[in-house]
Amino acid sequence: MSAAPLVGYSSSGSEDESEDGMRPRPGDGSHRRGQSPLPRQRFPVPDSVLNMFPGTEEGPEDDSTKHGGRVRTFPHERGNWATHVYVPYEAKEEFLDLLDVLLPHAQTYVPRLVRMEAFHLSLSQSVVLRHHWILPFVQALKARMTSFQRTFIGLEVTSGHAQFLDLVSEVDRVMEEFDLTTFYQDPSFHLSLAWCVGDAHLQLEGQCLQELQAIVDGFEDAEVLLRVHTEQVRCKSGNKFFSMPLK
């Protein structure tokens, strides 16, 4: 069996935003019978007050200079948390050695490519959660993940694909419970190795990918080092991380 196939693709995050989900409470804005309700104006909370409560639902500020020029696919709003479900991949030295050969070759075609700082396989699109939804969302995910066994996967996933589809199905059910965007139809699962700002998939297609594939196929024990024992599913919501162990 050959080593896992390499692919080049452009990424497009979900731009859907969740609704506020807040409903007026009975009696809110009440007024005496026979009188017209007074117009209400909501004044902004001063920064000096907001800074007194660092653990509130305010999400992290967006600063593209801190992550290579990448820009949010949906605007940051107070109380909205970008959320993503994935399987982590703990890169070993041999894997990084392979990447040290692949990346310089790919950069001859797209010089602005940058190596990923961490590696994972996505089980969901990026969606927006309100702060008060995070814990119920994670609890629902944990309930869905408890029945899954661990498995071995490759890059691009050529073994374990059916198990990943089962995982996505359960994640999609949770997304539907919270009226969020589900994963792609007929997905293929990839471990991203590098990234760049802008769409460069045309430069990577064809000869570049063929040459990179030849490097992978000829790398010693490539088939073995591109497998990983999947022990957990993770959910990242804003700056919070949650882990769901698999059996």
PDB file of C-alpha atoms in Angstrom:
ATOM      1  CA  MET A   1       0.000   0.000   0.000  1.00  0.00           C
ATOM      2  CA  SER A   2       1.398   3.432  -0.941  1.00  0.00           C
ATOM      3  CA  ALA A   3       1.771   6.239   1.541  1.00  0.00           C
ATOM      4  CA  ALA A   4      -1.087   8.650   2.052  1.00  0.00           C
ATOM      5  CA  PRO A   5      -1.905  10.860  -0.957  1.00  0.00           C
ATOM      6  CA  LEU A   6      -1.160  14.577  -0.828  1.00  0.00           C
ATOM      7  CA  VAL A   7      -3.712  17.183  -1.855  1.00  0.00           C
ATOM      8  CA  GLY A   8      -3.721  20.949  -2.366  1.00  0.00           C
ATOM      9  CA  TYR A   9      -6.843  22.923  -1.562  1.00  0.00           C
ATOM     10  CA  SER A  10      -8.094  26.369  -0.658  1.00  0.00           C
ATOM     11  CA  SER A  11      -9.868  26.819   2.660  1.00  0.00           C
ATOM     12  CA  SER A  12     -13.186  28.613   3.105  1.00  0.00           C
ATOM     13  CA  GLY A  13     -14.487  28.932   6.633  1.00  0.00           C
ATOM     14  CA  SER A  14     -18.142  29.150   7.474  1.00  0.00           C
ATOM     15  CA  GLU A  15     -19.467  32.683   7.424  1.00  0.00           C
ATOM     16  CA  ASP A  16     -22.719  31.798   9.112  1.00  0.00           C
ATOM     17  CA  GLU A  17     -23.283  33.469  12.437  1.00  0.00           C
ATOM     18  CA  SER A  18     -25.454  32.122  15.185  1.00  0.00           C
ATOM     19  CA  GLU A  19     -28.487  34.034  16.303  1.00  0.00           C
ATOM     20  CA  ASP A  20     -28.436  35.710  19.679  1.00  0.00           C
ATOM     21  CA  GLY A  21     -30.770  33.098  21.101  1.00  0.00           C
ATOM     22  CA  MET A  22     -31.937  35.480  23.840  1.00  0.00           C
ATOM     23  CA  ARG A  23     -35.637  36.000  24.395  1.00  0.00           C
ATOM     24  CA  PRO A  24     -37.285  38.723  26.420  1.00  0.00           C
ATOM     25  CA  ARG A  25     -38.227  37.570  29.915  1.00  0.00           C
ATOM     26  CA  PRO A  26     -41.813  37.820  31.130  1.00  0.00           C
ATOM     27  CA  GLY A  27     -42.316  41.209  32.735  1.00  0.00           C
ATOM     28  CA  ASP A  28     -39.209  42.694  31.186  1.00  0.00           C
ATOM     29  CA  GLY A  29     -39.768  46.351  30.419  1.00  0.00           C
ATOM     30  CA  SER A  30     -43.094  46.326  32.294  1.00  0.00           C
ATOM     31  CA  HIS A  31     -45.145  49.476  32.738  1.00  0.00           C
ATOM     32  CA  ARG A  32     -48.296  50.470  34.529  1.00  0.00           C
ATOM     33  CA  ARG A  33     -51.620  49.661  32.905  1.00  0.00           C
ATOM     34  CA  GLY A  34     -52.945  52.562  30.871  1.00  0.00           C
ATOM     35  CA  GLN A  35     -49.536  54.112  30.307  1.00  0.00           C
ATOM     36  CA  SER A  36     -47.471  53.874  27.153  1.00  0.00           C
ATOM     37  CA  PRO A  37     -44.117  52.144  27.559  1.00  0.00           C
ATOM     38  CA  LEU A  38     -41.172  54.491  27.746  1.00  0.00           C
ATOM     39  CA  PRO A  39     -38.532  54.133  25.054  1.00  0.00           C
ATOM     40  CA  ARG A  40     -35.433  52.418  26.396  1.00  0.00           C
ATOM     41  CA  GLN A  41     -31.888  53.168  25.302  1.00  0.00           C
ATOM     42  CA  ARG A  42     -29.014  50.806  26.074  1.00  0.00           C
ATOM     43  CA  PHE A  43     -25.797  52.642  26.872  1.00  0.00           C
ATOM     44  CA  PRO A  44     -22.379  51.024  26.328  1.00  0.00           C
ATOM     45  CA  VAL A  45     -20.544  49.706  29.358  1.00  0.00           C
ATOM     46  CA  PRO A  46     -17.361  51.725  30.015  1.00  0.00           C
ATOM     47  CA  ASP A  47     -14.073  49.928  29.313  1.00  0.00           C
ATOM     48  CA  SER A  48     -12.982  50.560  32.890  1.00  0.00           C
ATOM     49  CA  VAL A  49     -15.890  48.419  34.061  1.00  0.00           C
ATOM     50  CA  LEU A  50     -15.440  45.686  31.447  1.00  0.00           C
ATOM     51  CA  ASN A  51     -11.778  45.293  32.419  1.00  0.00           C
ATOM     52  CA  MET A  52     -12.841  44.464  35.970  1.00  0.00           C
ATOM     53  CA  PHE A  53     -14.348  41.146  34.766  1.00  0.00           C
ATOM     54  CA  PRO A  54     -11.809  39.297  32.557  1.00  0.00           C
ATOM     55  CA  GLY A  55     -13.725  36.009  32.812  1.00  0.00           C
ATOM     56  CA  THR A  56     -16.904  37.271  31.152  1.00  0.00           C
ATOM     57  CA  GLU A  57     -18.181  36.224  27.752  1.00  0.00           C
ATOM     58  CA  GLU A  58     -16.018  38.654  25.818  1.00  0.00           C
ATOM     59  CA  GLY A  59     -14.022  36.648  23.267  1.00  0.00           C
ATOM     60  CA  PRO A  60     -10.418  37.307  22.224  1.00  0.00           C
ATOM     61  CA  GLU A  61      -9.725  40.356  20.081  1.00  0.00           C
ATOM     62  CA  ASP A  62      -8.842  39.780  16.430  1.00  0.00           C
ATOM     63  CA  ASP A  63      -5.340  40.900  15.442  1.00  0.00           C
ATOM     64  CA  SER A  64      -4.283  39.525  12.062  1.00  0.00           C
ATOM     65  CA  THR A  65      -0.651  40.559  12.673  1.00  0.00           C
ATOM     66  CA  LYS A  66      -0.442  37.886  15.371  1.00  0.00           C
ATOM     67  CA  HIS A  67      -1.260  35.036  12.963  1.00  0.00           C
ATOM     68  CA  GLY A  68       0.429  35.791   9.660  1.00  0.00           C
ATOM     69  CA  GLY A  69      -2.223  38.026   8.137  1.00  0.00           C
ATOM     70  CA  ARG A  70      -5.097  35.574   8.388  1.00  0.00           C
ATOM     71  CA  VAL A  71      -8.475  37.267   8.754  1.00  0.00           C
ATOM     72  CA  ARG A  72     -11.634  36.035  10.465  1.00  0.00           C
ATOM     73  CA  THR A  73     -14.230  34.483   8.157  1.00  0.00           C
ATOM     74  CA  PHE A  74     -16.936  36.107  10.298  1.00  0.00           C
ATOM     75  CA  PRO A  75     -16.744  39.351  12.271  1.00  0.00           C
ATOM     76  CA  HIS A  76     -15.992  39.270  15.984  1.00  0.00           C
ATOM     77  CA  GLU A  77     -18.912  40.253  18.190  1.00  0.00           C
ATOM     78  CA  ARG A  78     -19.153  40.327  21.964  1.00  0.00           C
ATOM     79  CA  GLY A  79     -20.310  36.927  23.230  1.00  0.00           C
ATOM     80  CA  ASN A  80     -19.635  35.092  19.919  1.00  0.00           C
ATOM     81  CA  TRP A  81     -17.022  32.330  20.096  1.00  0.00           C
ATOM     82  CA  ALA A  82     -15.525  30.661  17.012  1.00  0.00           C
ATOM     83  CA  THR A  83     -15.832  26.899  17.565  1.00  0.00           C
ATOM     84  CA  HIS A  84     -14.227  23.923  15.820  1.00  0.00           C
ATOM     85  CA  VAL A  85     -14.304  20.142  16.470  1.00  0.00           C
ATOM     86  CA  TYR A  86     -11.289  18.085  15.409  1.00  0.00           C
ATOM     87  CA  VAL A  87      -8.979  15.144  16.061  1.00  0.00           C
ATOM     88  CA  PRO A  88      -5.471  16.257  17.132  1.00  0.00           C
ATOM     89  CA  TYR A  89      -2.348  14.781  15.562  1.00  0.00           C
ATOM     90  CA  GLU A  90       0.761  14.680  17.733  1.00  0.00           C
ATOM     91  CA  ALA A  91       3.632  14.980  15.258  1.00  0.00           C
ATOM     92  CA  LYS A  92       6.665  12.808  15.966  1.00  0.00           C
ATOM     93  CA  GLU A  93      10.236  13.590  14.937  1.00  0.00           C
ATOM     94  CA  GLU A  94      10.064  11.360  11.844  1.00  0.00           C
ATOM     95  CA  PHE A  95       6.950  13.166  10.632  1.00  0.00           C
ATOM     96  CA  LEU A  96       8.633  16.543  11.074  1.00  0.00           C
ATOM     97  CA  ASP A  97      11.667  15.207   9.189  1.00  0.00           C
ATOM     98  CA  LEU A  98       9.390  14.370   6.254  1.00  0.00           C
ATOM     99  CA  LEU A  99       7.795  17.813   6.453  1.00  0.00           C
ATOM    100  CA  ASP A 100      11.253  19.415   6.415  1.00  0.00           C
ATOM    101  CA  VAL A 101      11.749  17.807   2.998  1.00  0.00           C
ATOM    102  CA  LEU A 102       8.264  18.492   1.624  1.00  0.00           C
ATOM    103  CA  LEU A 103       7.905  22.154   2.578  1.00  0.00           C
ATOM    104  CA  PRO A 104      11.058  23.556   0.894  1.00  0.00           C
ATOM    105  CA  HIS A 105      10.093  21.715  -2.304  1.00  0.00           C
ATOM    106  CA  ALA A 106       6.547  23.123  -2.192  1.00  0.00           C
ATOM    107  CA  GLN A 107       7.954  26.610  -1.539  1.00  0.00           C
ATOM    108  CA  THR A 108       9.710  26.523  -4.917  1.00  0.00           C
ATOM    109  CA  TYR A 109       6.173  26.757  -6.356  1.00  0.00           C
ATOM    110  CA  VAL A 110       4.553  28.908  -3.634  1.00  0.00           C
ATOM    111  CA  PRO A 111       7.283  30.728  -1.644  1.00  0.00           C
ATOM    112  CA  ARG A 112       4.831  32.164   0.928  1.00  0.00           C
ATOM    113  CA  LEU A 113       3.851  28.734   2.274  1.00  0.00           C
ATOM    114  CA  VAL A 114       4.296  28.449   6.046  1.00  0.00           C
ATOM    115  CA  ARG A 115       4.438  25.239   8.079  1.00  0.00           C
ATOM    116  CA  MET A 116       1.492  24.540  10.343  1.00  0.00           C
ATOM    117  CA  GLU A 117       2.233  25.060  14.037  1.00  0.00           C
ATOM    118  CA  ALA A 118      -0.097  22.222  15.054  1.00  0.00           C
ATOM    119  CA  PHE A 119      -1.757  19.379  13.162  1.00  0.00           C
ATOM    120  CA  HIS A 120      -5.310  18.055  13.213  1.00  0.00           C
ATOM    121  CA  LEU A 121      -8.118  16.513  11.180  1.00  0.00           C
ATOM    122  CA  SER A 122     -11.340  18.510  11.173  1.00  0.00           C
ATOM    123  CA  LEU A 123     -14.678  16.976  12.139  1.00  0.00           C
ATOM    124  CA  SER A 124     -16.634  20.219  11.750  1.00  0.00           C
ATOM    125  CA  GLN A 125     -16.614  23.538  10.019  1.00  0.00           C
ATOM    126  CA  SER A 126     -15.848  26.620  12.088  1.00  0.00           C
ATOM    127  CA  VAL A 127     -19.108  27.801  13.615  1.00  0.00           C
ATOM    128  CA  VAL A 128     -20.146  30.560  16.007  1.00  0.00           C
ATOM    129  CA  LEU A 129     -21.371  29.736  19.509  1.00  0.00           C
ATOM    130  CA  ARG A 130     -22.838  32.110  22.028  1.00  0.00           C
ATOM    131  CA  HIS A 131     -20.884  32.024  25.292  1.00  0.00           C
ATOM    132  CA  HIS A 132     -23.736  30.456  27.269  1.00  0.00           C
ATOM    133  CA  TRP A 133     -23.993  27.635  24.686  1.00  0.00           C
ATOM    134  CA  ILE A 134     -20.405  26.423  25.057  1.00  0.00           C
ATOM    135  CA  LEU A 135     -20.796  24.039  28.009  1.00  0.00           C
ATOM    136  CA  PRO A 136     -24.132  22.539  26.808  1.00  0.00           C
ATOM    137  CA  PHE A 137     -22.570  22.098  23.355  1.00  0.00           C
ATOM    138  CA  VAL A 138     -19.494  20.326  24.761  1.00  0.00           C
ATOM    139  CA  GLN A 139     -21.653  18.145  27.026  1.00  0.00           C
ATOM    140  CA  ALA A 140     -23.706  17.092  23.995  1.00  0.00           C
ATOM    141  CA  LEU A 141     -20.508  16.263  22.100  1.00  0.00           C
ATOM    142  CA  LYS A 142     -19.161  14.171  24.975  1.00  0.00           C
ATOM    143  CA  ALA A 143     -22.402  12.206  25.092  1.00  0.00           C
ATOM    144  CA  ARG A 144     -22.032  11.446  21.368  1.00  0.00           C
ATOM    145  CA  MET A 145     -18.355  10.461  21.587  1.00  0.00           C
ATOM    146  CA  THR A 146     -18.554   7.952  24.449  1.00  0.00           C
ATOM    147  CA  SER A 147     -19.415   4.974  22.218  1.00  0.00           C
ATOM    148  CA  PHE A 148     -16.512   5.360  19.771  1.00  0.00           C
ATOM    149  CA  GLN A 149     -13.456   3.151  19.693  1.00  0.00           C
ATOM    150  CA  ARG A 150      -9.971   4.450  18.911  1.00  0.00           C
ATOM    151  CA  THR A 151      -8.628   3.815  15.419  1.00  0.00           C
ATOM    152  CA  PHE A 152      -5.554   4.220  13.205  1.00  0.00           C
ATOM    153  CA  ILE A 153      -5.673   6.816  10.451  1.00  0.00           C
ATOM    154  CA  GLY A 154      -3.376   7.928   7.634  1.00  0.00           C
ATOM    155  CA  LEU A 155      -2.842  11.142   5.633  1.00  0.00           C
ATOM    156  CA  GLU A 156      -4.902  11.713   3.380  1.00  0.00           C
ATOM    157  CA  VAL A 157      -7.119   9.359   5.422  1.00  0.00           C
ATOM    158  CA  THR A 158      -7.118   6.122   3.432  1.00  0.00           C
ATOM    159  CA  SER A 159      -7.796   3.843   6.385  1.00  0.00           C
ATOM    160  CA  GLY A 160     -10.286   4.669   9.083  1.00  0.00           C
ATOM    161  CA  HIS A 161     -12.382   6.767   6.671  1.00  0.00           C
ATOM    162  CA  ALA A 162     -15.615   5.018   7.638  1.00  0.00           C
ATOM    163  CA  GLN A 163     -14.949   5.606  11.342  1.00  0.00           C
ATOM    164  CA  PHE A 164     -14.345   9.291  10.647  1.00  0.00           C
ATOM    165  CA  LEU A 165     -17.645   9.519   8.806  1.00  0.00           C
ATOM    166  CA  ASP A 166     -19.324   8.036  11.884  1.00  0.00           C
ATOM    167  CA  LEU A 167     -17.662  10.660  14.089  1.00  0.00           C
ATOM    168  CA  VAL A 168     -18.765  13.453  11.748  1.00  0.00           C
ATOM    169  CA  SER A 169     -22.310  12.101  11.797  1.00  0.00           C
ATOM    170  CA  GLU A 170     -22.441  12.410  15.576  1.00  0.00           C
ATOM    171  CA  VAL A 171     -20.866  15.879  15.520  1.00  0.00           C
ATOM    172  CA  ASP A 172     -23.413  16.928  12.877  1.00  0.00           C
ATOM    173  CA  ARG A 173     -26.245  15.827  15.157  1.00  0.00           C
ATOM    174  CA  VAL A 174     -24.964  18.143  17.867  1.00  0.00           C
ATOM    175  CA  MET A 175     -24.617  20.957  15.323  1.00  0.00           C
ATOM    176  CA  GLU A 176     -28.225  20.453  14.303  1.00  0.00           C
ATOM    177  CA  GLU A 177     -29.349  20.547  17.942  1.00  0.00           C
ATOM    178  CA  PHE A 178     -27.813  24.027  18.202  1.00  0.00           C
ATOM    179  CA  ASP A 179     -28.969  25.095  14.710  1.00  0.00           C
ATOM    180  CA  LEU A 180     -25.368  25.331  13.453  1.00  0.00           C
ATOM    181  CA  THR A 181     -23.787  24.490  10.096  1.00  0.00           C
ATOM    182  CA  THR A 182     -22.997  20.788   9.624  1.00  0.00           C
ATOM    183  CA  PHE A 183     -19.867  19.384   7.983  1.00  0.00           C
ATOM    184  CA  TYR A 184     -19.358  19.059   4.227  1.00  0.00           C
ATOM    185  CA  GLN A 185     -21.225  16.437   2.197  1.00  0.00           C
ATOM    186  CA  ASP A 186     -19.031  13.468   1.157  1.00  0.00           C
ATOM    187  CA  PRO A 187     -15.963  14.852   2.966  1.00  0.00           C
ATOM    188  CA  SER A 188     -12.388  13.725   2.538  1.00  0.00           C
ATOM    189  CA  PHE A 189     -10.214  14.069   5.619  1.00  0.00           C
ATOM    190  CA  HIS A 190      -6.825  15.758   5.426  1.00  0.00           C
ATOM    191  CA  LEU A 191      -4.017  16.659   7.760  1.00  0.00           C
ATOM    192  CA  SER A 192      -2.906  20.173   6.774  1.00  0.00           C
ATOM    193  CA  LEU A 193       0.877  20.503   6.558  1.00  0.00           C
ATOM    194  CA  ALA A 194       1.321  24.139   5.527  1.00  0.00           C
ATOM    195  CA  TRP A 195      -0.701  27.221   4.710  1.00  0.00           C
ATOM    196  CA  CYS A 196      -0.450  30.613   3.028  1.00  0.00           C
ATOM    197  CA  VAL A 197      -2.552  33.727   2.664  1.00  0.00           C
ATOM    198  CA  GLY A 198      -4.590  33.650  -0.550  1.00  0.00           C
ATOM    199  CA  ASP A 199      -5.654  30.878  -2.918  1.00  0.00           C
ATOM    200  CA  ALA A 200      -2.603  29.063  -4.299  1.00  0.00           C
ATOM    201  CA  HIS A 201      -4.112  25.697  -5.175  1.00  0.00           C
ATOM    202  CA  LEU A 202      -3.568  26.211  -8.918  1.00  0.00           C
ATOM    203  CA  GLN A 203       0.201  26.532  -8.385  1.00  0.00           C
ATOM    204  CA  LEU A 204       0.212  23.383  -6.252  1.00  0.00           C
ATOM    205  CA  GLU A 205      -1.878  21.193  -8.538  1.00  0.00           C
ATOM    206  CA  GLY A 206      -0.330  18.954 -11.157  1.00  0.00           C
ATOM    207  CA  GLN A 207       3.451  18.720 -11.221  1.00  0.00           C
ATOM    208  CA  CYS A 208       4.047  20.093  -7.711  1.00  0.00           C
ATOM    209  CA  LEU A 209       1.741  17.574  -6.015  1.00  0.00           C
ATOM    210  CA  GLN A 210       3.136  14.742  -8.127  1.00  0.00           C
ATOM    211  CA  GLU A 211       6.665  15.594  -7.026  1.00  0.00           C
ATOM    212  CA  LEU A 212       5.606  15.910  -3.381  1.00  0.00           C
ATOM    213  CA  GLN A 213       3.804  12.566  -3.598  1.00  0.00           C
ATOM    214  CA  ALA A 214       6.973  10.951  -4.961  1.00  0.00           C
ATOM    215  CA  ILE A 215       8.883  12.302  -1.943  1.00  0.00           C
ATOM    216  CA  VAL A 216       6.301  10.815   0.444  1.00  0.00           C
ATOM    217  CA  ASP A 217       6.251   7.455  -1.362  1.00  0.00           C
ATOM    218  CA  GLY A 218      10.050   7.252  -1.247  1.00  0.00           C
ATOM    219  CA  PHE A 219      10.412   8.324   2.370  1.00  0.00           C
ATOM    220  CA  GLU A 220      11.510   5.512   4.695  1.00  0.00           C
ATOM    221  CA  ASP A 221       8.582   3.977   6.624  1.00  0.00           C
ATOM    222  CA  ALA A 222       6.248   6.742   5.389  1.00  0.00           C
ATOM    223  CA  GLU A 223       3.232   4.468   5.601  1.00  0.00           C
ATOM    224  CA  VAL A 224       3.891   3.809   9.288  1.00  0.00           C
ATOM    225  CA  LEU A 225       4.813   7.323  10.427  1.00  0.00           C
ATOM    226  CA  LEU A 226       1.689   8.796   8.789  1.00  0.00           C
ATOM    227  CA  ARG A 227      -0.539   6.742  11.061  1.00  0.00           C
ATOM    228  CA  VAL A 228      -1.716   7.897  14.429  1.00  0.00           C
ATOM    229  CA  HIS A 229      -3.558   6.263  17.275  1.00  0.00           C
ATOM    230  CA  THR A 230      -6.596   8.498  17.740  1.00  0.00           C
ATOM    231  CA  GLU A 231      -7.387   8.717  21.434  1.00  0.00           C
ATOM    232  CA  GLN A 232      -9.556  11.817  21.695  1.00  0.00           C
ATOM    233  CA  VAL A 233     -11.710  14.391  19.971  1.00  0.00           C
ATOM    234  CA  ARG A 234     -11.199  18.041  20.881  1.00  0.00           C
ATOM    235  CA  CYS A 235     -13.381  21.107  20.703  1.00  0.00           C
ATOM    236  CA  LYS A 236     -11.865  24.583  20.576  1.00  0.00           C
ATOM    237  CA  SER A 237     -14.224  27.461  21.354  1.00  0.00           C
ATOM    238  CA  GLY A 238     -12.521  30.837  21.420  1.00  0.00           C
ATOM    239  CA  ASN A 239      -9.569  30.352  23.784  1.00  0.00           C
ATOM    240  CA  LYS A 240     -11.127  27.366  25.569  1.00  0.00           C
ATOM    241  CA  PHE A 241     -10.219  23.732  24.820  1.00  0.00           C
ATOM    242  CA  PHE A 242     -12.277  20.641  25.685  1.00  0.00           C
ATOM    243  CA  SER A 243     -11.212  17.021  25.319  1.00  0.00           C
ATOM    244  CA  MET A 244     -13.473  13.987  24.762  1.00  0.00           C
ATOM    245  CA  PRO A 245     -11.586  10.679  25.194  1.00  0.00           C
ATOM    246  CA  LEU A 246     -12.477   7.765  22.930  1.00  0.00           C
ATOM    247  CA  LYS A 247     -12.663   4.218  24.224  1.00  0.00           C
TER     248      LYS A 247
END
